[in-house]
Amino acid sequence: MEQSIDQVFKALGDPIRIQIVDTLAKGSVCACKLLEQFQITQPTLSFHMKILVSSGLVEAIKQGKWVFYELKHDVLKHIRHYAFQLESTKQNHIAICSCK
């Protein structure tokens, strides 16, 4: 993965960005449609999209004067693998304490 997992989780640390990711899970979306759906200003959308794109979770695709955003599925697979490793580690973990 190009970016580290902590950057992805940090990017997902805002409710608006979570909603944007939920929207993008349905497919590629034009920036103008995101503006309509979330009723936020263009600078606010740009701020959130910059964070999502720089985290590696979202890709910006310029087509003419329009920008479309879509989720990067390889990053989603990496997150799923990471979560699976956490879960399997927990199931195989035995609590050990060396406190006296």
CSV table of N, CA and C in Angstrom, one decimal:
chain,number,residue,atom,x,y,z
A,1,MET,N,0.8,-1.2,0.0
A,1,MET,CA,0.0,0.0,0.0
A,1,MET,C,0.9,1.2,0.0
A,2,GLU,N,0.5,2.2,-0.8
A,2,GLU,CA,1.3,3.4,-1.0
A,2,GLU,C,1.4,4.2,0.3
A,3,GLN,N,0.3,4.4,1.0
A,3,GLN,CA,0.3,5.2,2.3
A,3,GLN,C,0.2,4.2,3.4
A,4,SER,N,0.5,4.7,4.6
A,4,SER,CA,0.4,3.8,5.8
A,4,SER,C,-1.0,3.7,6.3
A,5,ILE,N,-1.3,2.7,7.0
A,5,ILE,CA,-2.7,2.4,7.4
A,5,ILE,C,-3.2,3.5,8.4
A,6,ASP,N,-2.3,4.1,9.2
A,6,ASP,CA,-2.7,5.1,10.1
A,6,ASP,C,-3.2,6.3,9.4
A,7,GLN,N,-2.7,6.6,8.2
A,7,GLN,CA,-3.2,7.8,7.4
A,7,GLN,C,-4.6,7.5,6.9
A,8,VAL,N,-4.9,6.3,6.6
A,8,VAL,CA,-6.3,5.9,6.2
A,8,VAL,C,-7.2,6.1,7.3
A,9,PHE,N,-6.9,5.5,8.5
A,9,PHE,CA,-7.7,5.6,9.7
A,9,PHE,C,-7.9,7.1,10.1
A,10,LYS,N,-6.8,7.9,10.0
A,10,LYS,CA,-6.9,9.3,10.3
A,10,LYS,C,-7.9,10.0,9.4
A,11,ALA,N,-7.8,9.7,8.1
A,11,ALA,CA,-8.7,10.3,7.1
A,11,ALA,C,-10.2,9.9,7.4
A,12,LEU,N,-10.4,8.7,8.0
A,12,LEU,CA,-11.7,8.3,8.3
A,12,LEU,C,-12.2,8.8,9.7
A,13,GLY,N,-11.4,9.6,10.3
A,13,GLY,CA,-11.8,10.1,11.6
A,13,GLY,C,-12.7,11.3,11.6
A,14,ASP,N,-13.4,11.6,10.5
A,14,ASP,CA,-14.3,12.7,10.5
A,14,ASP,C,-15.6,12.2,9.9
A,15,PRO,N,-16.8,12.5,10.5
A,15,PRO,CA,-18.1,12.0,10.1
A,15,PRO,C,-18.4,12.3,8.6
A,16,ILE,N,-18.0,13.5,8.1
A,16,ILE,CA,-18.3,13.9,6.8
A,16,ILE,C,-17.5,13.0,5.8
A,17,ARG,N,-16.3,12.7,6.2
A,17,ARG,CA,-15.4,11.9,5.3
A,17,ARG,C,-16.0,10.4,5.3
A,18,ILE,N,-16.5,10.0,6.4
A,18,ILE,CA,-17.1,8.6,6.5
A,18,ILE,C,-18.3,8.6,5.5
A,19,GLN,N,-19.1,9.6,5.5
A,19,GLN,CA,-20.3,9.7,4.7
A,19,GLN,C,-19.9,9.8,3.2
A,20,ILE,N,-18.8,10.5,2.9
A,20,ILE,CA,-18.3,10.6,1.5
A,20,ILE,C,-17.8,9.2,1.1
A,21,VAL,N,-17.1,8.5,1.9
A,21,VAL,CA,-16.6,7.1,1.6
A,21,VAL,C,-17.8,6.2,1.4
A,22,ASP,N,-18.9,6.3,2.2
A,22,ASP,CA,-20.1,5.5,2.0
A,22,ASP,C,-20.7,5.8,0.7
A,23,THR,N,-20.7,7.0,0.2
A,23,THR,CA,-21.2,7.4,-1.1
A,23,THR,C,-20.4,6.8,-2.2
A,24,LEU,N,-19.1,6.9,-2.0
A,24,LEU,CA,-18.1,6.4,-3.1
A,24,LEU,C,-18.1,4.9,-3.1
A,25,ALA,N,-18.6,4.2,-2.1
A,25,ALA,CA,-18.7,2.8,-2.1
A,25,ALA,C,-19.7,2.3,-3.2
A,26,LYS,N,-20.6,3.2,-3.6
A,26,LYS,CA,-21.6,2.8,-4.6
A,26,LYS,C,-21.0,3.1,-6.0
A,27,GLY,N,-19.9,3.7,-6.1
A,27,GLY,CA,-19.3,3.9,-7.4
A,27,GLY,C,-18.7,5.3,-7.5
A,28,SER,N,-18.1,5.6,-8.7
A,28,SER,CA,-17.4,6.9,-9.0
A,28,SER,C,-18.5,8.0,-8.9
A,29,VAL,N,-18.1,9.1,-8.3
A,29,VAL,CA,-19.0,10.3,-8.1
A,29,VAL,C,-18.3,11.6,-8.5
A,30,CYS,N,-18.9,12.4,-9.3
A,30,CYS,CA,-18.4,13.7,-9.6
A,30,CYS,C,-18.5,14.7,-8.4
A,31,ALA,N,-17.5,15.6,-8.3
A,31,ALA,CA,-17.4,16.5,-7.2
A,31,ALA,C,-18.7,17.3,-7.1
A,32,CYS,N,-19.3,17.7,-8.2
A,32,CYS,CA,-20.5,18.5,-8.2
A,32,CYS,C,-21.6,17.7,-7.5
A,33,LYS,N,-21.7,16.4,-7.7
A,33,LYS,CA,-22.8,15.6,-7.1
A,33,LYS,C,-22.5,15.5,-5.6
A,34,LEU,N,-21.2,15.4,-5.2
A,34,LEU,CA,-20.9,15.4,-3.8
A,34,LEU,C,-21.3,16.7,-3.1
A,35,LEU,N,-21.1,17.8,-3.8
A,35,LEU,CA,-21.5,19.1,-3.3
A,35,LEU,C,-23.0,19.2,-3.0
A,36,GLU,N,-23.7,18.7,-4.0
A,36,GLU,CA,-25.2,18.7,-3.9
A,36,GLU,C,-25.6,17.8,-2.7
A,37,GLN,N,-25.1,16.6,-2.6
A,37,GLN,CA,-25.5,15.6,-1.6
A,37,GLN,C,-25.2,16.1,-0.2
A,38,PHE,N,-24.1,16.7,0.0
A,38,PHE,CA,-23.7,17.0,1.4
A,38,PHE,C,-24.0,18.5,1.7
A,39,GLN,N,-24.4,19.3,0.8
A,39,GLN,CA,-24.7,20.7,1.0
A,39,GLN,C,-23.6,21.4,1.8
A,40,ILE,N,-22.4,21.2,1.3
A,40,ILE,CA,-21.2,21.9,1.9
A,40,ILE,C,-20.6,22.8,0.8
A,41,THR,N,-19.8,23.7,1.2
A,41,THR,CA,-19.1,24.6,0.3
A,41,THR,C,-18.1,23.9,-0.5
A,42,GLN,N,-17.7,24.4,-1.6
A,42,GLN,CA,-16.7,23.8,-2.5
A,42,GLN,C,-15.3,23.8,-1.7
A,43,PRO,N,-14.9,24.8,-1.0
A,43,PRO,CA,-13.6,24.7,-0.3
A,43,PRO,C,-13.7,23.6,0.8
A,44,THR,N,-14.8,23.5,1.4
A,44,THR,CA,-14.9,22.4,2.4
A,44,THR,C,-14.8,21.0,1.8
A,45,LEU,N,-15.5,20.8,0.7
A,45,LEU,CA,-15.4,19.6,0.0
A,45,LEU,C,-13.9,19.3,-0.5
A,46,SER,N,-13.3,20.3,-1.0
A,46,SER,CA,-11.9,20.2,-1.4
A,46,SER,C,-11.0,19.8,-0.3
A,47,PHE,N,-11.2,20.4,0.9
A,47,PHE,CA,-10.4,20.1,2.1
A,47,PHE,C,-10.6,18.6,2.4
A,48,HIS,N,-11.8,18.1,2.5
A,48,HIS,CA,-12.1,16.7,2.8
A,48,HIS,C,-11.5,15.7,1.8
A,49,MET,N,-11.7,16.1,0.5
A,49,MET,CA,-11.2,15.2,-0.6
A,49,MET,C,-9.7,15.2,-0.6
A,50,LYS,N,-9.1,16.3,-0.3
A,50,LYS,CA,-7.6,16.3,-0.3
A,50,LYS,C,-7.1,15.3,0.8
A,51,ILE,N,-7.7,15.3,1.9
A,51,ILE,CA,-7.3,14.3,3.0
A,51,ILE,C,-7.6,12.9,2.5
A,52,LEU,N,-8.7,12.6,1.9
A,52,LEU,CA,-9.0,11.3,1.5
A,52,LEU,C,-8.1,10.8,0.4
A,53,VAL,N,-7.8,11.7,-0.5
A,53,VAL,CA,-6.9,11.4,-1.6
A,53,VAL,C,-5.5,11.2,-1.1
A,54,SER,N,-5.0,12.1,-0.3
A,54,SER,CA,-3.6,11.9,0.2
A,54,SER,C,-3.5,10.7,1.2
A,55,SER,N,-4.5,10.2,1.7
A,55,SER,CA,-4.5,9.0,2.6
A,55,SER,C,-4.3,7.8,1.7
A,56,GLY,N,-4.6,7.9,0.4
A,56,GLY,CA,-4.5,6.8,-0.5
A,56,GLY,C,-5.8,6.0,-0.7
A,57,LEU,N,-6.8,6.4,0.1
A,57,LEU,CA,-8.1,5.7,0.1
A,57,LEU,C,-9.0,6.0,-1.1
A,58,VAL,N,-8.8,7.2,-1.6
A,58,VAL,CA,-9.7,7.8,-2.7
A,58,VAL,C,-8.7,8.2,-3.9
A,59,GLU,N,-9.2,8.0,-5.1
A,59,GLU,CA,-8.5,8.5,-6.3
A,59,GLU,C,-9.3,9.6,-6.9
A,60,ALA,N,-8.7,10.7,-7.3
A,60,ALA,CA,-9.3,11.8,-8.1
A,60,ALA,C,-9.0,11.6,-9.6
A,61,ILE,N,-10.0,11.5,-10.4
A,61,ILE,CA,-9.8,11.3,-11.8
A,61,ILE,C,-10.4,12.5,-12.6
A,62,LYS,N,-9.5,13.2,-13.2
A,62,LYS,CA,-10.0,14.4,-13.9
A,62,LYS,C,-10.4,14.0,-15.4
A,63,GLN,N,-11.6,14.5,-15.7
A,63,GLN,CA,-12.2,14.2,-17.0
A,63,GLN,C,-12.7,15.6,-17.5
A,64,GLY,N,-11.9,16.2,-18.4
A,64,GLY,CA,-12.2,17.5,-18.9
A,64,GLY,C,-12.1,18.5,-17.7
A,65,LYS,N,-13.2,19.3,-17.5
A,65,LYS,CA,-13.2,20.2,-16.4
A,65,LYS,C,-13.8,19.6,-15.1
A,66,TRP,N,-14.2,18.3,-15.1
A,66,TRP,CA,-14.8,17.7,-14.0
A,66,TRP,C,-13.8,16.8,-13.3
A,67,VAL,N,-14.0,16.6,-12.0
A,67,VAL,CA,-13.2,15.7,-11.2
A,67,VAL,C,-14.2,14.6,-10.6
A,68,PHE,N,-13.8,13.4,-10.9
A,68,PHE,CA,-14.6,12.3,-10.3
A,68,PHE,C,-13.7,11.6,-9.3
A,69,TYR,N,-14.4,11.1,-8.2
A,69,TYR,CA,-13.7,10.5,-7.1
A,69,TYR,C,-14.2,9.0,-7.0
A,70,GLU,N,-13.3,8.1,-6.7
A,70,GLU,CA,-13.6,6.8,-6.5
A,70,GLU,C,-12.7,6.1,-5.5
A,71,LEU,N,-13.2,5.1,-4.8
A,71,LEU,CA,-12.4,4.4,-3.8
A,71,LEU,C,-11.4,3.5,-4.5
A,72,LYS,N,-10.3,3.4,-3.9
A,72,LYS,CA,-9.2,2.5,-4.4
A,72,LYS,C,-9.4,1.2,-3.7
A,73,HIS,N,-9.8,0.2,-4.5
A,73,HIS,CA,-10.1,-1.1,-3.9
A,73,HIS,C,-9.0,-1.9,-3.4
A,74,ASP,N,-7.8,-1.6,-3.9
A,74,ASP,CA,-6.6,-2.3,-3.3
A,74,ASP,C,-6.3,-1.8,-1.9
A,75,VAL,N,-6.7,-0.6,-1.6
A,75,VAL,CA,-6.5,0.0,-0.2
A,75,VAL,C,-7.6,-0.7,0.7
A,76,LEU,N,-8.8,-0.8,0.2
A,76,LEU,CA,-9.8,-1.4,0.9
A,76,LEU,C,-9.5,-2.9,1.3
A,77,LYS,N,-8.9,-3.6,0.3
A,77,LYS,CA,-8.4,-4.9,0.6
A,77,LYS,C,-7.4,-5.0,1.7
A,78,HIS,N,-6.5,-4.0,1.7
A,78,HIS,CA,-5.4,-3.9,2.7
A,78,HIS,C,-6.0,-3.7,4.1
A,79,ILE,N,-7.0,-2.8,4.1
A,79,ILE,CA,-7.7,-2.5,5.4
A,79,ILE,C,-8.4,-3.8,5.9
A,80,ARG,N,-9.1,-4.5,5.0
A,80,ARG,CA,-9.8,-5.7,5.3
A,80,ARG,C,-8.8,-6.8,5.9
A,81,HIS,N,-7.7,-6.9,5.2
A,81,HIS,CA,-6.6,-7.8,5.6
A,81,HIS,C,-6.1,-7.4,7.0
A,82,TYR,N,-5.9,-6.1,7.2
A,82,TYR,CA,-5.4,-5.7,8.5
A,82,TYR,C,-6.4,-6.0,9.6
A,83,ALA,N,-7.7,-5.7,9.4
A,83,ALA,CA,-8.7,-6.0,10.4
A,83,ALA,C,-8.8,-7.5,10.6
A,84,PHE,N,-8.7,-8.3,9.6
A,84,PHE,CA,-8.7,-9.8,9.8
A,84,PHE,C,-7.5,-10.2,10.6
A,85,GLN,N,-6.3,-9.7,10.4
A,85,GLN,CA,-5.2,-10.0,11.2
A,85,GLN,C,-5.4,-9.6,12.7
A,86,LEU,N,-6.0,-8.5,12.9
A,86,LEU,CA,-6.3,-8.1,14.3
A,86,LEU,C,-7.2,-9.1,15.0
A,87,GLU,N,-8.3,-9.5,14.2
A,87,GLU,CA,-9.2,-10.4,14.8
A,87,GLU,C,-8.6,-11.8,15.0
A,88,SER,N,-7.9,-12.3,14.1
A,88,SER,CA,-7.3,-13.6,14.3
A,88,SER,C,-6.2,-13.6,15.4
A,89,THR,N,-5.5,-12.5,15.5
A,89,THR,CA,-4.5,-12.3,16.6
A,89,THR,C,-5.2,-12.4,18.0
A,90,LYS,N,-6.4,-11.7,18.1
A,90,LYS,CA,-7.1,-11.7,19.3
A,90,LYS,C,-7.6,-13.1,19.7
A,91,GLN,N,-8.1,-13.9,18.7
A,91,GLN,CA,-8.6,-15.2,19.0
A,91,GLN,C,-7.5,-16.2,19.4
A,92,ASN,N,-6.2,-15.9,19.0
A,92,ASN,CA,-5.1,-16.8,19.3
A,92,ASN,C,-4.2,-16.3,20.4
A,93,HIS,N,-4.7,-15.2,21.0
A,93,HIS,CA,-3.9,-14.5,22.0
A,93,HIS,C,-4.2,-15.0,23.4
A,94,ILE,N,-3.2,-15.3,24.2
A,94,ILE,CA,-3.4,-15.7,25.6
A,94,ILE,C,-2.9,-14.6,26.4
A,95,ALA,N,-3.7,-14.1,27.4
A,95,ALA,CA,-3.3,-13.0,28.2
A,95,ALA,C,-2.2,-13.4,29.1
A,96,ILE,N,-1.1,-12.6,29.1
A,96,ILE,CA,0.0,-12.8,29.9
A,96,ILE,C,0.3,-11.5,30.7
A,97,CYS,N,0.6,-11.6,31.9
A,97,CYS,CA,0.9,-10.5,32.7
A,97,CYS,C,2.1,-10.8,33.5
A,98,SER,N,3.1,-9.9,33.5
A,98,SER,CA,4.3,-10.1,34.3
A,98,SER,C,4.3,-9.1,35.5
A,99,CYS,N,3.2,-8.5,35.8
A,99,CYS,CA,3.1,-7.6,37.0
A,99,CYS,C,3.4,-8.4,38.3
A,100,LYS,N,4.0,-7.7,39.2
A,100,LYS,CA,4.2,-8.4,40.5
A,100,LYS,C,3.4,-7.7,41.6
